[in-house]
Amino acid sequence: MEITTINAEALAKAFLAGAKNLEAKKEWINELNVFPVPDGDTGINMSMTMMSAAKEVGALEKPDMKTLAKAISSGSLRGARGNSGVILSQLLRGFTKVIAEYDEIDVQVLADALQKGTETAYKAVMKPKEGTILTVAKGMSNRAMELADETDDLIAFCESIIRAGDHVLSKTPDMLPVLKQAGVVDSGGQGLMQVMKGALDSLKGKEIDYSLDAIANTSGMTEGNASYNIDAQAEQEITFGYCTQFLIMLDKPITSKQENELKEYLETIGDSIVVVADEELVKVHVHTDNPGMAMQKALTYGGLTTIIIENMRLERDEKISAMKEKEMQSAGLPGNAKKQEEDLAAAPQKEMGFISVSVGKGLDEIFRGLGADYIIEGGQTMNPSTEDMLNAIGKVNAKTVFILPNNSNIILAANQAASLVEDKQVIVIPTKTIPQGITALVNYIPDSTPQENQARMTAEIAVVKSGQVTYAVRDTVIDDKEIKQNDYMGIGDTGILSVGQDLETTVLDMIGQQIDEDSAIISIYYGEDVKQEDAEAIGMKLETRFLDVEVEIHYGGQPIYYYIVSVE
C-alpha cells in the first residue's frame, strides 16, 4: 500500500492511535525508570499529556489542518506534566506549527514538521541531555530530512523513520551510563516510539478503536487533587496478567539472530517485551499469561537467575482498594481543594502570593503555616500538569505569584504555565525537593520586591542538602551500588547514597554522608508508614552522634518515602 498524502481526518486518526498505543504501554514505560523506586511515572506523564490533546482532537467533528493543529498543540500544552510530558508537548507544538499551513501532508511537509518539533523541544530545555527523548526525536527528524528527496511513499518513509528511532533508542544506554548500569533504555524515548508506532498502524489501515469513551475517564488529576480517577483504573483492561522478568546466564554469547528469535517468540505469548543482551547475560521482560513458556524458551540459551513474576491484575486490585480507602479518609479534610478555593475567593488582593506543590497532610500544613496560599497535591508519585498550575495561579489573588514545584520533574510544567499567564507576574523558584521549598518560604521577606525575594530564595535553596528514603522495586546496579528488590535506599541530591535491609541504618548512613563542618540543622519529615517513636529514635541517635547539630522531627505524612530529610 502506497500513500503520498494524508488529510486532516487521516492525521487526526493517526494521532488518536498514537495516543492509545502509548496509553496501553504506559505501565511498561514506567518500569523503565532508572531508579528502582515505586513511583516511576514517565509513562503516566506522557500518556496523560497525549490524552489531554486526544480529547480535544476527538471533539472535532470535521477537522481541517488548522483546527487539528490547534487542538493538538493546545491540548498537549495544557495537559503536559513531568519533564517527559512537557518535552512531548513541545515536540507536538513545533510539529503543528508546520502542518497548520497545509491542507494535506506529504513527505516533505512531514519531514519539515518533525524537524521543527525537534528544534522547539531542544529550545524548551535549558540544558538538553543526550541519551533522552530529545536524542530519539532528533534521530528520527534527521532521518526524515535525509529521506525527503528519496521517496514519496509516506508509509515507507514512516517505517524508515521509526527504524531510525528504534536504533537511536537502543543506543541511549551508551550515551547515559546510568541507563547502562540499570539495564534499560530511556523511558521517554520509548514512550515517543510507542506514539509513532501507533500512528503508523493507523496509516497502514490497521483496525483501531478511535472512540474516546475510555480516554474521557483517564484525565488523572482533578483540580487541586493528585489522585488518579479510581473508576477508570479499576476498569482498565490488563491483556496479559503476569509481569515476568529474569536474567539468562548464557552458556555462550548470544547472536543477533538468536536475540531476534527470542524476541519474536516472546511476541507470540505476550507484549511489553524488553530483551537486552551482552556477552554473558540477557535481561528479559515480558507481560504474558504464560511465564513458564517464556522461561522454558530462555533455558535453551542458559541458566536463569533473578526471576520476578508479578500478578498485575492482583496488584491493580490491591492498588485500587488502597486508593479508595485513602480517598474516603481525605474527603472531609479541612485542607481540601474546595476549602482552599473558598478561602482564596474571600481574600483581598495582595502584592505577592505562593503556590506550593506538596504531598502528605503534615507537609501541607507546614507549607500553609509558612504562608503558602494554595497547595497543589502532587509530587513524585503524580506530577501536576501545566493546566493544574494555571488553575492554581488563577485562584491566588496576588499581583506576583511564586510557584514552588518542589520536584525536578515539575519545574518544566511550572515554567510552561508561567509563560502562558499575562495578567500576573509569575515567578518559578526552581525548588527540586520538599526541603528546598520549605527553605524558600522561610527566606521570603514581605517588604522586599519580588525580584529581591526571587534572588534570595534561589540563593538559599542552593545550600540545602536533601535526602529521601524509599524501597527498591527491582534488582539493579546504580552509582556502583548493588540494589536488591525491597532494599531500602537513601537518595540524595546527586544519586543514591545508601542501600540496606534495615530502614534506620539506611537513614542514618544517608544523613551521615550529608553532614559536614558547616551543618547546623537536620530536619526529618517522617511519612505515613512510619511511627513517630521510630522517627524520634533516629533523631536521638543523630543528636548523640553530631553534638553541634540541631535535630528537628516533623510529621510529613507523605506516601512511598519513609523519610524526607534536609541538612543545612
XYZ file of C-alpha atoms in Angstrom:
568
model
C 0.000 0.000 0.000
C 1.394 3.389 -1.041
C 0.161 6.727 0.324
C 1.611 10.017 -0.886
C -0.563 12.485 1.060
C -2.771 12.468 4.136
C -5.508 14.942 5.032
C -6.548 16.287 8.431
C -9.015 13.472 9.071
C -6.367 10.802 8.478
C -3.840 12.663 10.628
C -6.381 13.002 13.449
C -6.918 9.239 13.406
C -3.167 8.633 13.396
C -2.760 10.942 16.394
C -5.507 9.177 18.341
C -3.967 5.803 17.507
C -0.598 7.021 18.773
C -2.203 8.251 21.990
C -3.992 4.961 22.546
C -0.866 2.913 21.914
C 1.031 4.998 24.454
C -1.813 4.623 26.961
C -1.705 0.837 26.537
C 2.066 0.730 27.126
C 2.350 3.326 29.913
C 2.958 0.876 32.775
C 5.718 -0.844 30.820
C 7.315 2.553 30.176
C 7.033 3.367 33.889
C 9.089 0.254 34.621
C 11.979 1.636 32.550
C 12.574 4.288 35.210
C 16.311 4.297 36.001
C 15.893 4.482 39.752
C 14.087 1.373 41.027
C 11.674 3.472 43.109
C 7.972 2.563 43.425
C 6.798 5.698 41.630
C 8.265 5.630 38.127
C 5.876 7.871 36.228
C 7.250 8.644 32.748
C 4.622 6.516 31.024
C 1.793 8.078 33.016
C 3.041 11.624 32.434
C 3.427 11.151 28.684
C 0.125 9.308 28.351
C -1.817 11.956 30.242
C -0.192 14.666 28.118
C -1.292 12.856 24.948
C -4.756 12.106 26.313
C -5.328 15.770 27.093
C -4.712 16.546 23.430
C -6.631 13.447 22.266
C -9.801 14.691 23.975
C -9.585 17.975 22.080
C -8.898 16.160 18.817
C -11.778 13.728 19.436
C -14.172 16.630 19.940
C -13.544 17.926 16.399
C -16.330 16.835 14.033
C -14.783 17.718 10.673
C -11.267 18.945 11.336
C -9.187 20.903 8.894
C -5.450 21.067 9.379
C -5.508 24.410 11.246
C -8.126 23.355 13.802
C -6.439 19.971 14.226
C -3.058 21.605 14.791
C -4.557 23.955 17.383
C -6.278 21.082 19.224
C -3.078 19.020 19.384
C -0.885 21.947 20.428
C -3.277 23.466 22.959
C -4.370 20.151 24.456
C -0.850 18.821 24.922
C 0.470 22.154 26.195
C -2.140 22.434 28.959
C -2.096 18.733 29.798
C 1.689 18.446 29.918
C 3.058 17.018 33.165
C 6.527 15.905 34.142
C 9.661 16.642 32.142
C 8.862 13.949 29.593
C 5.315 15.244 29.111
C 6.454 18.847 28.697
C 9.099 17.831 26.147
C 6.483 15.774 24.290
C 4.161 18.795 24.221
C 6.964 20.895 22.749
C 7.650 18.287 20.063
C 3.963 18.449 19.160
C 3.921 22.235 19.348
C 6.712 22.589 16.802
C 5.229 19.851 14.629
C 1.831 21.555 14.468
C 3.307 24.957 13.597
C 4.371 23.494 10.259
C 1.366 21.320 9.396
C -1.100 24.144 10.157
C -0.009 25.843 6.929
C -1.079 22.966 4.655
C -4.324 21.248 3.644
C -2.561 17.928 3.099
C 0.726 16.495 4.291
C 3.305 14.841 2.047
C 6.771 13.511 2.782
C 8.487 16.907 2.646
C 5.941 18.593 4.923
C 6.178 15.739 7.405
C 9.977 15.937 7.404
C 9.860 19.709 7.980
C 7.321 19.266 10.780
C 9.424 16.649 12.555
C 12.489 18.871 12.269
C 10.607 21.882 13.670
C 9.284 19.746 16.529
C 12.789 18.679 17.492
C 14.122 22.243 17.337
C 11.259 23.524 19.509
C 11.751 20.809 22.132
C 15.517 21.385 22.355
C 14.946 25.123 22.869
C 12.492 24.422 25.686
C 15.102 22.580 27.767
C 17.729 24.748 29.431
C 20.447 22.081 29.382
C 19.489 19.381 26.853
C 20.946 15.994 27.706
C 21.721 13.410 25.050
C 20.509 9.846 25.563
C 16.962 11.034 26.224
C 13.670 11.532 24.358
C 15.297 14.555 22.701
C 18.008 12.386 21.145
C 15.455 9.891 19.858
C 13.373 12.701 18.323
C 16.482 14.190 16.705
C 17.431 10.808 15.253
C 14.030 10.482 13.605
C 13.884 14.064 12.322
C 17.400 13.829 10.865
C 16.483 10.618 9.089
C 13.310 12.251 7.821
C 15.277 15.085 6.215
C 17.604 12.575 4.558
C 14.680 10.608 3.109
C 12.567 13.554 1.955
C 14.123 13.580 -1.516
C 14.272 9.789 -1.861
C 10.625 8.688 -1.708
C 7.067 9.953 -1.971
C 5.610 6.965 -0.140
C 4.557 8.081 3.340
C 4.279 4.519 4.659
C 7.812 3.563 3.617
C 9.002 6.961 4.837
C 7.456 6.497 8.301
C 8.698 2.911 8.580
C 12.257 4.064 7.924
C 11.938 6.920 10.425
C 10.708 4.531 13.107
C 13.575 2.129 12.429
C 15.957 5.051 12.901
C 14.209 5.987 16.152
C 14.428 2.433 17.470
C 18.118 2.335 16.604
C 18.844 5.587 18.459
C 16.756 4.377 21.396
C 18.815 1.184 21.597
C 21.957 3.338 21.816
C 20.748 5.544 24.691
C 22.451 3.325 27.307
C 25.768 4.092 25.589
C 25.068 7.831 25.919
C 23.944 7.813 29.568
C 25.950 5.498 31.836
C 23.129 5.444 34.389
C 20.897 3.768 31.777
C 23.567 1.204 31.025
C 24.050 0.388 34.712
C 20.306 -0.037 35.186
C 19.993 -2.178 32.045
C 17.262 -0.033 30.439
C 16.770 2.310 27.508
C 15.460 5.839 28.013
C 11.820 5.678 29.105
C 10.845 8.974 27.458
C 12.334 7.864 24.162
C 10.459 4.577 24.411
C 7.233 6.482 25.029
C 7.797 8.584 21.919
C 8.383 5.457 19.851
C 5.071 3.993 21.020
C 3.283 7.124 19.819
C 4.969 6.857 16.430
C 4.220 3.155 16.082
C 0.563 3.608 16.963
C 0.238 6.388 14.386
C 1.870 4.209 11.721
C -0.597 1.392 12.429
C -3.408 3.817 11.652
C -1.815 4.965 8.393
C -1.448 1.318 7.361
C -5.173 0.786 7.826
C -4.991 -1.379 10.944
C -8.363 -1.721 12.648
C -8.293 0.599 15.671
C -10.991 1.726 18.091
C -10.811 5.522 17.869
C -13.567 6.170 20.420
C -12.643 8.314 23.400
C -15.014 6.805 25.966
C -12.138 5.307 27.949
C -9.967 8.352 27.459
C -12.586 10.650 28.962
C -12.140 8.951 32.302
C -8.357 8.929 32.473
C -7.561 12.592 32.914
C -5.824 11.590 36.120
C -5.774 14.686 38.228
C -8.781 16.769 39.095
C -8.312 20.368 40.052
C -6.327 20.541 43.276
C -6.241 16.770 43.628
C -3.374 14.470 42.661
C -5.256 11.186 42.759
C -5.970 9.097 39.692
C -9.513 8.548 38.503
C -10.137 5.385 40.505
C -13.054 4.019 38.483
C -11.110 4.348 35.233
C -8.194 2.403 36.672
C -10.483 -0.272 38.035
C -11.993 -0.772 34.588
C -8.658 -0.759 32.757
C -8.131 -3.999 30.900
C -4.904 -5.905 31.503
C -4.294 -8.044 28.423
C -1.555 -10.213 29.922
C -1.634 -10.912 33.625
C 1.953 -11.589 34.696
C 4.874 -9.171 34.591
C 7.760 -11.596 34.119
C 11.411 -10.630 34.468
C 14.581 -12.702 34.658
C 18.218 -12.868 33.645
C 19.663 -15.563 31.376
C 23.214 -16.608 32.288
C 24.385 -17.504 28.798
C 26.122 -20.795 28.077
C 27.769 -18.984 25.173
C 27.386 -15.488 23.665
C 24.016 -14.977 22.013
C 23.978 -13.969 18.339
C 21.843 -11.174 16.890
C 19.787 -13.812 15.105
C 19.148 -15.706 18.340
C 18.258 -12.480 20.128
C 15.715 -11.657 17.424
C 14.331 -15.211 17.567
C 13.820 -14.855 21.321
C 12.016 -11.537 20.847
C 9.823 -12.990 18.094
C 8.889 -15.932 20.309
C 8.020 -13.688 23.244
C 5.781 -11.619 20.943
C 3.700 -14.753 20.324
C 2.923 -15.158 24.044
C 2.836 -11.565 25.348
C 3.718 -7.913 24.949
C 5.787 -5.116 26.600
C 8.897 -7.029 25.611
C 12.419 -5.940 26.514
C 15.427 -8.103 25.636
C 18.842 -6.602 26.401
C 21.907 -8.788 25.818
C 25.619 -8.633 26.447
C 28.282 -11.333 26.216
C 27.308 -13.106 29.442
C 23.749 -12.118 30.343
C 20.394 -11.421 28.740
C 17.811 -9.322 30.606
C 14.247 -10.311 29.688
C 10.997 -8.504 30.471
C 7.598 -9.629 29.142
C 3.940 -9.335 30.089
C 2.370 -12.748 29.487
C -0.213 -15.205 30.730
C 2.390 -17.987 30.478
C 5.568 -17.130 32.416
C 6.640 -20.777 32.280
C 6.707 -20.766 28.482
C 8.907 -17.652 28.463
C 11.348 -19.222 30.904
C 11.321 -22.577 29.094
C 12.377 -20.839 25.895
C 15.038 -18.874 27.786
C 16.516 -22.068 29.228
C 17.620 -23.072 25.736
C 20.221 -20.289 25.963
C 21.463 -20.827 29.527
C 20.525 -20.837 33.203
C 18.071 -18.409 34.806
C 18.517 -16.098 37.768
C 16.779 -13.084 39.389
C 13.321 -14.345 38.454
C 10.461 -11.964 39.297
C 6.845 -12.801 38.438
C 4.160 -10.325 39.494
C 0.400 -10.763 39.146
C -0.526 -7.402 37.621
C -4.271 -7.924 37.975
C -3.918 -8.658 41.679
C -1.594 -5.678 42.152
C -4.064 -3.440 40.282
C -6.943 -4.577 42.523
C -4.901 -4.016 45.694
C -3.868 -0.579 44.475
C -7.469 0.396 43.692
C -8.587 -0.753 47.138
C -5.881 1.313 48.829
C -6.702 4.365 46.720
C -10.428 4.154 47.573
C -9.610 3.931 51.260
C -7.297 6.933 51.017
C -9.922 8.927 49.100
C -12.519 8.209 51.793
C -10.093 9.287 54.513
C -9.239 12.564 52.796
C -12.733 13.502 51.595
C -13.560 15.559 54.652
C -10.211 17.178 55.378
C -10.411 20.908 56.105
C -7.430 21.483 53.837
C -9.042 20.066 50.714
C -9.306 21.905 47.408
C -12.842 23.198 47.974
C -11.874 24.827 51.273
C -8.810 26.345 49.643
C -10.906 27.894 46.896
C -13.471 29.314 49.332
C -10.755 30.923 51.440
C -8.949 32.366 48.435
C -12.131 33.741 46.890
C -12.769 35.770 50.047
C -9.193 37.094 50.320
C -8.291 40.627 49.180
C -5.621 41.120 46.542
C -2.063 41.272 47.852
C 1.310 42.022 46.352
C 2.787 38.515 46.447
C 1.347 35.030 46.849
C 2.644 31.451 46.870
C 1.665 28.175 45.239
C 3.409 25.089 46.582
C 3.337 21.513 45.357
C 3.089 19.150 48.323
C 2.191 15.588 49.196
C 1.099 14.453 52.656
C -1.161 16.054 55.265
C 1.706 17.050 57.535
C 3.705 18.688 54.762
C 0.583 20.505 53.537
C 0.136 22.064 56.971
C 3.819 23.028 57.160
C 3.588 24.867 53.835
C 0.362 26.593 54.850
C 1.889 27.617 58.164
C 4.811 29.207 56.296
C 2.492 31.258 54.087
C 1.600 29.157 51.031
C -1.726 30.397 49.614
C -2.552 27.358 47.508
C -1.391 23.759 47.761
C -1.328 21.570 44.665
C -1.445 17.977 45.767
C 1.193 16.165 43.773
C 4.868 15.426 43.715
C 6.926 12.437 42.713
C 4.015 9.991 42.537
C 1.871 12.239 40.348
C 3.171 15.343 38.637
C 0.723 18.245 38.275
C 0.040 19.392 34.728
C 0.535 22.799 33.173
C -3.229 23.287 33.404
C -3.224 22.407 37.115
C -0.657 25.165 37.557
C -2.723 27.629 35.521
C -5.841 26.890 37.579
C -3.926 27.489 40.801
C -2.408 30.743 39.512
C -5.895 31.960 38.634
C -7.104 31.389 42.189
C -4.303 33.217 44.004
C -5.345 36.878 44.206
C -1.903 38.443 44.042
C -0.027 40.700 41.620
C 3.003 38.383 41.742
C 2.634 34.626 42.232
C 5.594 32.454 43.183
C 5.449 28.741 42.318
C 7.434 26.202 44.337
C 7.463 22.960 42.259
C 9.438 21.079 44.948
C 10.353 18.382 42.431
C 12.761 18.470 39.493
C 10.180 16.736 37.307
C 7.621 19.527 37.817
C 9.776 22.589 37.080
C 9.261 22.484 33.293
C 5.463 22.339 33.651
C 5.577 25.268 36.091
C 7.728 27.307 33.684
C 5.382 26.458 30.840
C 2.395 27.666 32.885
C 4.214 30.879 33.822
C 4.844 31.634 30.147
C 1.101 31.438 29.404
C -0.050 33.937 32.075
C -0.442 37.580 31.023
C -2.407 39.272 33.828
C 0.022 38.461 36.680
C 3.739 38.186 37.187
C 4.541 34.511 37.788
C 7.956 33.552 39.156
C 9.053 29.915 39.394
C 11.575 29.238 42.148
C 13.315 26.063 40.872
C 12.898 24.022 44.063
C 13.703 20.392 43.338
C 12.758 18.935 46.736
C 10.314 19.490 49.576
C 13.112 20.778 51.889
C 14.129 23.336 49.268
C 10.521 24.544 49.070
C 10.363 24.971 52.852
C 13.664 26.873 52.842
C 12.390 29.164 50.079
C 9.320 30.133 52.116
C 11.361 30.624 55.287
C 13.530 33.155 53.428
C 10.636 35.158 51.957
C 10.527 38.767 53.201
C 7.208 40.598 52.536
C 8.822 44.067 52.450
C 11.259 43.074 49.694
C 10.432 43.317 45.987
C 9.511 40.191 44.014
C 12.902 40.279 42.308
C 14.763 40.613 45.616
C 12.805 37.690 47.050
C 13.453 35.641 43.942
C 17.198 36.226 44.206
C 17.265 35.483 47.959
C 15.157 32.322 47.789
C 17.053 30.967 44.784
C 20.362 31.516 46.549
C 19.218 29.906 49.798
C 17.806 26.727 48.240
C 21.188 26.060 46.660
C 22.761 25.332 50.059
C 20.111 22.841 51.191
C 21.083 19.167 51.102
C 18.059 16.934 50.614
C 17.559 13.219 51.067
C 14.678 10.788 50.848
C 14.363 7.138 51.768
C 12.194 4.605 49.973
C 12.434 0.981 48.829
C 13.585 -0.691 45.618
C 11.059 -2.334 43.312
C 13.621 -4.351 41.360
C 17.225 -5.551 41.344
C 19.673 -3.203 39.673
C 23.076 -1.512 39.940
C 23.215 2.283 40.219
C 26.121 4.511 41.214
C 28.152 1.297 41.609
C 25.759 0.142 44.332
C 24.162 -3.280 44.010
C 20.479 -2.986 44.898
C 18.097 -5.858 45.538
C 14.328 -5.736 45.349
C 12.829 -4.414 48.637
C 16.145 -2.962 49.822
C 15.882 0.461 51.456
C 17.542 3.291 49.525
C 18.692 6.699 50.726
C 18.629 9.027 47.719
C 20.496 12.343 47.868
C 20.583 15.313 45.510
C 23.081 13.664 43.173
C 22.229 9.971 43.441
C 21.869 7.019 45.770
C 23.852 7.482 48.972
C 22.946 4.409 50.993
C 21.417 0.969 50.472
C 20.481 -1.549 53.140
C 17.988 -4.021 54.528
C 17.442 -2.081 57.769
C 15.492 1.179 57.493
C 17.048 3.015 60.440
C 20.600 2.091 59.442
C 19.958 3.263 55.881
C 18.588 6.620 57.080
C 21.492 7.221 59.449
C 24.020 6.261 56.779
C 22.446 8.657 54.262
C 22.367 11.584 56.704
C 25.899 10.842 57.897
C 27.187 11.336 54.367
C 25.452 14.729 54.105
C 26.843 16.214 57.340
C 29.937 18.434 57.195
C 31.567 21.021 59.458
C 29.140 23.725 58.288
C 25.986 21.724 59.061
C 23.766 23.244 61.762
C 20.251 21.769 61.406
C 18.865 18.369 60.385
C 15.128 18.373 59.644
C 13.393 14.999 59.365
C 9.885 14.619 57.908
C 8.501 11.142 58.504
C 5.947 9.545 56.200
C 2.560 7.914 56.602
C 4.087 4.448 57.073
C 6.475 5.487 59.885
C 5.707 5.572 63.618
C 6.537 8.771 65.471
C 8.635 6.905 68.039
C 10.781 5.391 65.269
C 11.470 8.824 63.812
C 12.310 10.204 67.259
C 14.686 7.302 67.893
C 16.613 8.254 64.752
C 16.658 11.871 65.925
C 18.136 10.891 69.298
C 20.901 8.869 67.662
C 21.767 11.803 65.411
C 21.917 14.186 68.389
C 24.282 11.794 70.175
C 26.476 11.387 67.106
C 26.539 15.049 65.994
C 26.644 17.148 69.183
C 26.817 20.530 67.430
C 23.877 19.915 65.112
C 20.221 20.606 65.995
C 17.726 17.895 65.010
C 14.052 18.608 64.270
C 11.376 15.933 63.772
C 8.161 16.719 61.853
C 5.206 14.656 60.660
C 5.125 14.801 56.855
C 2.557 12.116 56.103
C 3.982 11.560 52.626
C 3.372 8.204 50.877
C 6.105 5.938 49.465
C 9.007 7.867 51.013
C 9.540 6.818 54.634
C 11.651 9.865 55.369
C 12.383 13.186 53.695
C 15.437 14.903 55.180
C 17.179 18.241 54.893
C 20.640 19.192 56.146
C 21.512 22.896 56.353
